[in-house]
Coordinates of C-alpha atoms in Angstrom, one line a residue:
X83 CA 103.6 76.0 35.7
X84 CA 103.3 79.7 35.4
X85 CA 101.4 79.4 32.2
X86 CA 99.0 76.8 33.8
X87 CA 98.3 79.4 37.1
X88 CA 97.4 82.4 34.5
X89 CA 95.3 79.9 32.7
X90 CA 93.3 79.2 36.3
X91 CA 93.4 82.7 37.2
X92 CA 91.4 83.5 33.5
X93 CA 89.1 80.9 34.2
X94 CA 88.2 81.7 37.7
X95 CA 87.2 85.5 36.7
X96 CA 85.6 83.9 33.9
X97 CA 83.8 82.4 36.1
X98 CA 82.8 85.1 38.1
X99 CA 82.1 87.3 35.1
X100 CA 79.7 84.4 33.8
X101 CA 77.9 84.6 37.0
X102 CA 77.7 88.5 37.5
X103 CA 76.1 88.7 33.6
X104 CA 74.0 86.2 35.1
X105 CA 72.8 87.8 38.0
X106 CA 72.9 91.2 36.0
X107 CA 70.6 89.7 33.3
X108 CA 68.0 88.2 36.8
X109 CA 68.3 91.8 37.6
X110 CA 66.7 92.8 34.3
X111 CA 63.8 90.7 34.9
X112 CA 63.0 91.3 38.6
X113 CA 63.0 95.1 37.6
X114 CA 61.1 95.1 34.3
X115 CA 59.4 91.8 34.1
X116 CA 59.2 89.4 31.0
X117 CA 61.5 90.4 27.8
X118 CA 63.0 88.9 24.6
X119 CA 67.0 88.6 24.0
X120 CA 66.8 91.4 22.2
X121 CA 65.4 93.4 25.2
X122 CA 68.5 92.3 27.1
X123 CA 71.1 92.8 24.5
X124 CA 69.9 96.4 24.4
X125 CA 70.7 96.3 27.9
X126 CA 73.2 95.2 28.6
X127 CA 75.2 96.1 25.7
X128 CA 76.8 92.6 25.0
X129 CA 76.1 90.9 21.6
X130 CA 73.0 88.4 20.8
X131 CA 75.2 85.2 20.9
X132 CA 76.5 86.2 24.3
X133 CA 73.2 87.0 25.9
X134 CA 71.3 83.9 24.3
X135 CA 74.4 81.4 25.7
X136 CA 73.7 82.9 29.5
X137 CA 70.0 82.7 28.9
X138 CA 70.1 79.6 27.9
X139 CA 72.2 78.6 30.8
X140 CA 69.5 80.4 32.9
X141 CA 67.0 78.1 31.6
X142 CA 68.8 74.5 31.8
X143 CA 69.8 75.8 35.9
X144 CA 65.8 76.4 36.4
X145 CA 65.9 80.6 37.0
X146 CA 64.0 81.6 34.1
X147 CA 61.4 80.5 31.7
X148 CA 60.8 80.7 27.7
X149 CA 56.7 81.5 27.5
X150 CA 57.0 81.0 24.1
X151 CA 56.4 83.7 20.7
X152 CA 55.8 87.0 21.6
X153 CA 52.7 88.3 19.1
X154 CA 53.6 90.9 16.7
X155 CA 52.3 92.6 13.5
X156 CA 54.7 90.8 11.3
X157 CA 58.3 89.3 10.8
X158 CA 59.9 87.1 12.9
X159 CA 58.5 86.5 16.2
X160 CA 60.7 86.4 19.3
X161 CA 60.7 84.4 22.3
X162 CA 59.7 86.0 25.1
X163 CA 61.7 84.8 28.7
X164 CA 61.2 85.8 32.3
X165 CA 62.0 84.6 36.1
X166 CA 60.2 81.1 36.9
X167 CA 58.1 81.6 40.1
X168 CA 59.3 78.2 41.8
X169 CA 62.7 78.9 41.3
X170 CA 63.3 79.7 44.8
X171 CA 61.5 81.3 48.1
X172 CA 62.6 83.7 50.3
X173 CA 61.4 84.8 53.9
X174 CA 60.2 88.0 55.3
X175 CA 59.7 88.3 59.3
X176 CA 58.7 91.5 60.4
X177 CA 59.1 91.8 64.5
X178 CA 56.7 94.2 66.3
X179 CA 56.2 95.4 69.6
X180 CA 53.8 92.3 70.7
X181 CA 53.2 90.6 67.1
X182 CA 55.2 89.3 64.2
X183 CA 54.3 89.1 60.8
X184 CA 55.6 86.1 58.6
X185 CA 55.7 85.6 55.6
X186 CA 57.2 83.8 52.6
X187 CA 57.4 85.0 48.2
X188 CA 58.3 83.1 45.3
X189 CA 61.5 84.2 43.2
X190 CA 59.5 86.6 41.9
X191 CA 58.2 88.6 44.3
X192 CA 54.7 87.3 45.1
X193 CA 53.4 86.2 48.3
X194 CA 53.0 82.3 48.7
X195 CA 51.9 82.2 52.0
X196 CA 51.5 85.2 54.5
X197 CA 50.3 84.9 58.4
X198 CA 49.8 88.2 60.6
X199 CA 50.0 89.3 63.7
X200 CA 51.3 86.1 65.4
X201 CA 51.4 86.3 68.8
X202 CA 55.0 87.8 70.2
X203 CA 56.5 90.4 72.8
X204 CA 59.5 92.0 71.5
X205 CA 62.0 92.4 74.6
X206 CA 65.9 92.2 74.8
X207 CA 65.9 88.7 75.9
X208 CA 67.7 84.8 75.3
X209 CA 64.0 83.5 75.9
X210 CA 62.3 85.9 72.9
X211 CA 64.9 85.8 70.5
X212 CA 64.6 81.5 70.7
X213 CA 60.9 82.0 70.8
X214 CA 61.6 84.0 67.6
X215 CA 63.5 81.6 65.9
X216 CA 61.0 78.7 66.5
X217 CA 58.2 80.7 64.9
X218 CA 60.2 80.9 61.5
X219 CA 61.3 77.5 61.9
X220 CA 57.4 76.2 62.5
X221 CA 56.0 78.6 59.6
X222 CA 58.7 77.5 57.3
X223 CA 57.7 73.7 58.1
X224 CA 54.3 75.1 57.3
X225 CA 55.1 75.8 53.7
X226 CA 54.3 73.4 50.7
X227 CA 57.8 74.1 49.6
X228 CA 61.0 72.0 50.3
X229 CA 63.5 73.7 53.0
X230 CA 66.2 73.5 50.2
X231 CA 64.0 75.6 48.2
X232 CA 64.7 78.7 50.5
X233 CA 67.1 80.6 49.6
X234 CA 67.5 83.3 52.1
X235 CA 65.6 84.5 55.8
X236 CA 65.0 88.8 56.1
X237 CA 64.3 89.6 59.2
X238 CA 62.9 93.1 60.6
X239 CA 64.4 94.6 63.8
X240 CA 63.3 98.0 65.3
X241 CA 66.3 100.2 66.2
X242 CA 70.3 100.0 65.9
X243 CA 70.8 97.8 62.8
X244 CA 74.0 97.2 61.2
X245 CA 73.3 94.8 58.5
X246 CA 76.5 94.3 56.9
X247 CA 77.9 93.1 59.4
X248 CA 74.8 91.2 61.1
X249 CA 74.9 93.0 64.4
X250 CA 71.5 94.2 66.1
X251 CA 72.8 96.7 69.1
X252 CA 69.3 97.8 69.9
X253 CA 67.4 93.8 70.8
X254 CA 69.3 90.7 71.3
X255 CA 73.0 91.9 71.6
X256 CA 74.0 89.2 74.2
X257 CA 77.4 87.7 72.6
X258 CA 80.1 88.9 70.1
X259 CA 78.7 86.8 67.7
X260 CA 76.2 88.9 64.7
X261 CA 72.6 88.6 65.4
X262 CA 72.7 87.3 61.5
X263 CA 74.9 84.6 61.9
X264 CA 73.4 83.7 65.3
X265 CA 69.7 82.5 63.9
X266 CA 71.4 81.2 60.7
X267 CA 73.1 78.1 63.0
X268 CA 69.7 78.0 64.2
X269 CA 67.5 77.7 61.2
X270 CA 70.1 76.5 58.8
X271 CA 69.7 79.0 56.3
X272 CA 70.8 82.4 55.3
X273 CA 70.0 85.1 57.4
X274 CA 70.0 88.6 57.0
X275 CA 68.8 91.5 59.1
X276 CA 67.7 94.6 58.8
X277 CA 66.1 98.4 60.2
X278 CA 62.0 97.7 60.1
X279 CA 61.9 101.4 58.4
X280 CA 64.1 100.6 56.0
X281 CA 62.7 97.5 55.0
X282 CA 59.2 99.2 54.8
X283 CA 60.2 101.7 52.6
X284 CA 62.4 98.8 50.3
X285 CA 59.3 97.2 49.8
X286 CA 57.0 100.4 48.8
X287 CA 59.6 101.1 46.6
X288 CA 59.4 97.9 44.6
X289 CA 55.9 97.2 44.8
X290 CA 53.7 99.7 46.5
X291 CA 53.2 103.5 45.8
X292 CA 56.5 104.5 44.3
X293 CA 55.5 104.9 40.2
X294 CA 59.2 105.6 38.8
X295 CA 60.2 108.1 41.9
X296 CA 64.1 107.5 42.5
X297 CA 64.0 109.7 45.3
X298 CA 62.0 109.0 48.5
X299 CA 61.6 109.5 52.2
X300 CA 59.0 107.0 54.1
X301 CA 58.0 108.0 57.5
X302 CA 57.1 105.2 59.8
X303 CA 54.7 106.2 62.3
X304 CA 54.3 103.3 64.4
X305 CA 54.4 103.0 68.4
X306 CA 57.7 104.8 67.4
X307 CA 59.3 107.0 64.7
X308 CA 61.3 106.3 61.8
X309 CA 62.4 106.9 58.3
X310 CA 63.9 104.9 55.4
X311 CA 65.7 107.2 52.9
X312 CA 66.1 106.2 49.0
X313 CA 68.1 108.2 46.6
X314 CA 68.9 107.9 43.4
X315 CA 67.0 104.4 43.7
X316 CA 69.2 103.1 46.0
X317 CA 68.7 102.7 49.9
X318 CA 70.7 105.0 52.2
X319 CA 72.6 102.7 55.0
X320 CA 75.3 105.7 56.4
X321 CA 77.8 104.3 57.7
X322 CA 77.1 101.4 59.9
X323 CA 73.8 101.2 58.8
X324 CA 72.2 103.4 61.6
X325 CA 70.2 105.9 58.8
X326 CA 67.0 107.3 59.3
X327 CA 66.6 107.6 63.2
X328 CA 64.4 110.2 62.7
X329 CA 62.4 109.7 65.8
X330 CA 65.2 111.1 67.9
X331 CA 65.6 114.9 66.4
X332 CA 65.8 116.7 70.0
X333 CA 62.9 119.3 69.2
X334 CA 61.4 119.9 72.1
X335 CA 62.2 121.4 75.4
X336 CA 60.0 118.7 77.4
X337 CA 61.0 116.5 80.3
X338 CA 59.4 113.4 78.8
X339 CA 62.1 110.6 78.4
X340 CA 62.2 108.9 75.2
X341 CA 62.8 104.8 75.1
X342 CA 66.4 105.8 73.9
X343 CA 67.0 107.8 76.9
X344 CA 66.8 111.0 76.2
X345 CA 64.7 113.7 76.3
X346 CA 62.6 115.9 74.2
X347 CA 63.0 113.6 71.0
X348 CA 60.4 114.3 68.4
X349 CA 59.1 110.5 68.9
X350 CA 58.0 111.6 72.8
X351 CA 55.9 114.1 70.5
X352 CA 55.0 112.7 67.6
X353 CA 54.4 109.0 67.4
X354 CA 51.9 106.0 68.9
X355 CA 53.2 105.9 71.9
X356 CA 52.8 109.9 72.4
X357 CA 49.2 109.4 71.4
X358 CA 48.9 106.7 73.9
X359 CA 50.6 108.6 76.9
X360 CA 48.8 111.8 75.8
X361 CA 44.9 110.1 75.9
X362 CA 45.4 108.7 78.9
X363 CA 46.8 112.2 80.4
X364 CA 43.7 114.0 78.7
X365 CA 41.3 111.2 80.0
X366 CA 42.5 111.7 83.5
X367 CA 41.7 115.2 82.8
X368 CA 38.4 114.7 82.2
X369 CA 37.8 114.5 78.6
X370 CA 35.6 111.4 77.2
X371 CA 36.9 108.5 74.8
X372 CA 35.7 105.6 74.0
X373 CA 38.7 103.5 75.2
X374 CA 37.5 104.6 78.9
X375 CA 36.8 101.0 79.7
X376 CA 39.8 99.4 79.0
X377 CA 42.1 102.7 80.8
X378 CA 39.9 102.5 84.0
X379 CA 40.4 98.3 84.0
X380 CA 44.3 98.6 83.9
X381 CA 44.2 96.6 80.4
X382 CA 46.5 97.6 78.0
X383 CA 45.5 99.9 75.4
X384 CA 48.1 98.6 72.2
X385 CA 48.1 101.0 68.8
X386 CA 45.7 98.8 67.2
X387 CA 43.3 100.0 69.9
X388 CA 44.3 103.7 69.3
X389 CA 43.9 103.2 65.8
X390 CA 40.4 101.2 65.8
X391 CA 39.3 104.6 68.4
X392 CA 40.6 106.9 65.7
X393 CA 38.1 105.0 63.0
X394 CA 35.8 104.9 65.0
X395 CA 35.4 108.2 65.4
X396 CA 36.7 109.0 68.7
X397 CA 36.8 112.8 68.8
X398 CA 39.7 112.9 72.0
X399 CA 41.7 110.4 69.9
X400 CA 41.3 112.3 66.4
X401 CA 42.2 115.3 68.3
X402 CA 45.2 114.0 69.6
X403 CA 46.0 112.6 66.0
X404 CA 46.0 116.0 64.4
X405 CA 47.9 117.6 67.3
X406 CA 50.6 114.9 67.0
X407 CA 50.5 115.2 62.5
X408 CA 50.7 119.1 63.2
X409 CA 54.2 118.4 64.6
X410 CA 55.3 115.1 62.6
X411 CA 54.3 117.9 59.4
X412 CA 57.1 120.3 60.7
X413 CA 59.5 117.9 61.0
X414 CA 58.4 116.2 57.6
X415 CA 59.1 119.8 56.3
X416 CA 62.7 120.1 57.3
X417 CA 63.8 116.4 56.1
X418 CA 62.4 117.8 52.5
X419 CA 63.9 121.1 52.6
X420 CA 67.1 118.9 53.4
X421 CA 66.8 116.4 51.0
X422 CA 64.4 117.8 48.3
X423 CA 62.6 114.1 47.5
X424 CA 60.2 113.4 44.9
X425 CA 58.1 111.3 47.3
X426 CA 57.2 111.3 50.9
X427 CA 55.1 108.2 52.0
X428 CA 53.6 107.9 55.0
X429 CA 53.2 104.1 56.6
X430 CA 52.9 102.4 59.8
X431 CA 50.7 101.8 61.7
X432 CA 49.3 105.2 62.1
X433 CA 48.9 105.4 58.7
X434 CA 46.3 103.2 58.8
X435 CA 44.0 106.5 59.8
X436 CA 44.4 107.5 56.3
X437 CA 43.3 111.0 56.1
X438 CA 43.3 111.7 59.8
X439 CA 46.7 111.9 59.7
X440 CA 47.9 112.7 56.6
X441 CA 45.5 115.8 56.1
X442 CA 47.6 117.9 59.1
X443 CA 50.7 116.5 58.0
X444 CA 50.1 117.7 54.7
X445 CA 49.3 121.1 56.3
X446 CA 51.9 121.9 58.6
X447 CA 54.5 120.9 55.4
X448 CA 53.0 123.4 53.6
X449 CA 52.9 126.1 55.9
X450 CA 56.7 124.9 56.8
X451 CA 58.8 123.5 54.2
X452 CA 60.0 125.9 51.1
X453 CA 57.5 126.9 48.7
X454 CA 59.6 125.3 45.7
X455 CA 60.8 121.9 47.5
X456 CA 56.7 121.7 48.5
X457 CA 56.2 121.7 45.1
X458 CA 58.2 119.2 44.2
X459 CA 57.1 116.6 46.8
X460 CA 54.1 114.1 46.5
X461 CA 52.9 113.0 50.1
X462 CA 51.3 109.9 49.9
X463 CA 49.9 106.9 52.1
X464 CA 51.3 103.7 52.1
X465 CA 50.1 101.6 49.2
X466 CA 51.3 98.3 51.0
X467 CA 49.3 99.4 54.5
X468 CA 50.4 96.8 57.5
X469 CA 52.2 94.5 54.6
X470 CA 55.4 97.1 53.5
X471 CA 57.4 95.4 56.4
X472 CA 56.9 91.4 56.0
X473 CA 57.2 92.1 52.1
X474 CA 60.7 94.7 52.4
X475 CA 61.8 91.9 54.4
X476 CA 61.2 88.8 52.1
X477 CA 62.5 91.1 48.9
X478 CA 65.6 92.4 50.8
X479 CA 66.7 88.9 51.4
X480 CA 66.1 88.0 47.4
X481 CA 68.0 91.3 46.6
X482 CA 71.6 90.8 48.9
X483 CA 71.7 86.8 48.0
X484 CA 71.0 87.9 44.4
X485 CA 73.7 91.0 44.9
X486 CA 71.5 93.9 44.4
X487 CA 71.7 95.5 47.1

């Protein structure tokens, strides 16, 4: 009997040896695209008749693909494998203020289908978390892909995200029960959540503006404040999963009360919604814009209004801009004097002014950060624009199921 329970025991981490090597080698391929055996044996330091019984494996269970001989000058040629695309989907939902984007990627990272700003207000109630959950449900009927071909749900939340344990403490903490767990009986599927900054700056890392840089900051200037932290190549969580609240440094000596309820956060300075609060003051004023139409008829002005103003030209908003990227810069400056990154990347959707805002951004960091951390940092704008988010989110939920992150 004894002998036959160490005999299980062997086979069961077998087992799970067989399947991390598996998973290890999936890895390999998400991260450096197609290879030969030899590619991975060099990787992964085990021997060709290991790595070609696992691959082979791979390719009777439907996860990767043999394209064939790869071309070369002479000898032998090799096979070359890689991930096959219809090997499973996974979902991104990235909640905003008043819209959602949804979308859904193919195991290998490309967008399948992708629809924006569908209509939604984000607000801390029963009613907009199930009116959540039936827009994910409806685009995911929408897809030309079995249900049973998803393999996991990501979904963005602004705010107080633990997602290890599945709890949302900022929108939608009504029961003891994780936020995660709470859509999964809903949808069916796995579910994970996460910080919308976080998930932003996951997906620039994989496939937007990051070129080799293990060590990045991205600032999300949105209608709030936010970063998403990466060092060493690996996303910084702290400890419950509360990193990057960057919004809510106490910089300023102001009576303005920030959403979180303080006061004199750098967000009440620095962010869309300062812009918005600070045009309308001016306007009142007696400065011009061209958004004078929609303050005077009580309609409200969102940041894609602030933003279309700013492109077009509008010299109160641009002035505002620069006054609000004067004092983002500074605080941009401390975080690298802190953290000394290679990269800082700038999204959200203020960063969809491009220049307008990174230009005094880029100025005050010089004039404040350390002369030798300055010149170590890149600044750059997103490379992924309004998509970082939806994509973070659907290549999040690939990397936890898949145990990479």
């Amino acid at each position: 009997k004894k002998i036959n329970m160490s005999t299980d025991f062997l086979i069961a981490v077998e087992g799970n040896r067989t399947a991390a090597l598996k998973k290890k080698i999936i890895h390999y391929y998400i991260a450096n695209g197609d290879a030969t055996i030899a590619d991975l044996c060099k990787e992964m330091d085990l021997s060709i008749p290991t790595v070609t019984k696992l691959v082979g494996e791979l390719l009777e269970e439907g996860y990767i693909l043999d394209f064939g001989k790869q071309e070369t000058s002479g000898g032998r040629k090799p096979n070359i494998y890689g991930l096959n695309p219809e090997s499973g989907y996974f979902i991104g939902v990235d909640v905003r203020r008043d819209s959602i984007n949804i979308a859904a990627v193919d195991f290998k990272g490309k967008f399948i289908s992708v629809e924006d700003e569908v209509p939604f207000t984000l607000e801390n109630t029963p009613a907009a978390l199930e009116n959540l959950c039936i827009i994910i449900d409806e685009f995911i009927g929408s897809l030309k892909v079995s249900r049973d071909k998803i393999l996991s749900v990501g979904i963005n939340i602004t705010g107080r995200v633990n997602p290890i344990s599945g709890y949302s403490y900022s929108f939608f903490y009504f029961e003891e029960k994780p936020l995660s767990l709470i859509i999964e009986e809903r949808l069916k599927l796995k579910v994970y959540i996460e910080n919308d900054t976080r998930a932003m700056a996951y997906g620039e890392y994989m496939k937007g503006a990051v070129k080799g840089e293990k060590n990045l900051i991205f600032v999300n200037i949105s209608w709030g404040l936010g970063v998403g932290i990466i060092l060493d190549g690996k996303l910084y969580y702290g400890k419950s999963g509360f990193s990057g609240e960057f919004g809510h440094f106490c910089l300023y000596d102001n009576e303005i009360i920030c959403h979180c309820g303080k006061k004199g956060c750098l967000e009440t300075e620095a962010s869309g919604s300062a812009l918005h609060r600070m045009l309308i003051e001016r306007y009142k004023e007696g400065s011009s814009t061209i958004l004078a139409d929609k303050i005077n008829s009580g309609a409200e002005i969102t940041l894609n209004d602030l933003i279309d103003a700013i492109q077009k030209e509008d010299v109160l908003s641009i002035e505002i801009l620069e006054h609000i990227g004067t004092n983002l810069g500074k605080a941009i400056a401390g975080l690298m004097n802190i953290f000394n990154p290679e990269l800082v990347i700038l999204g959200g959707g203020l960063s969809l002014t491009d220049e307008y805002i990174r230009l005094p951004i880029k100025s005050a960091v010089r004039k404040y950060s350390l002369n030798l951390v300055n010149q170590d940092t890149e600044i750059k704008i997103s490379k992924l624009g309004d998509h970082a988010g939806v994509l973070g989110a659907c290549l999040l939920s690939r990397g936890k199921i898949l145990g990479m992150i």
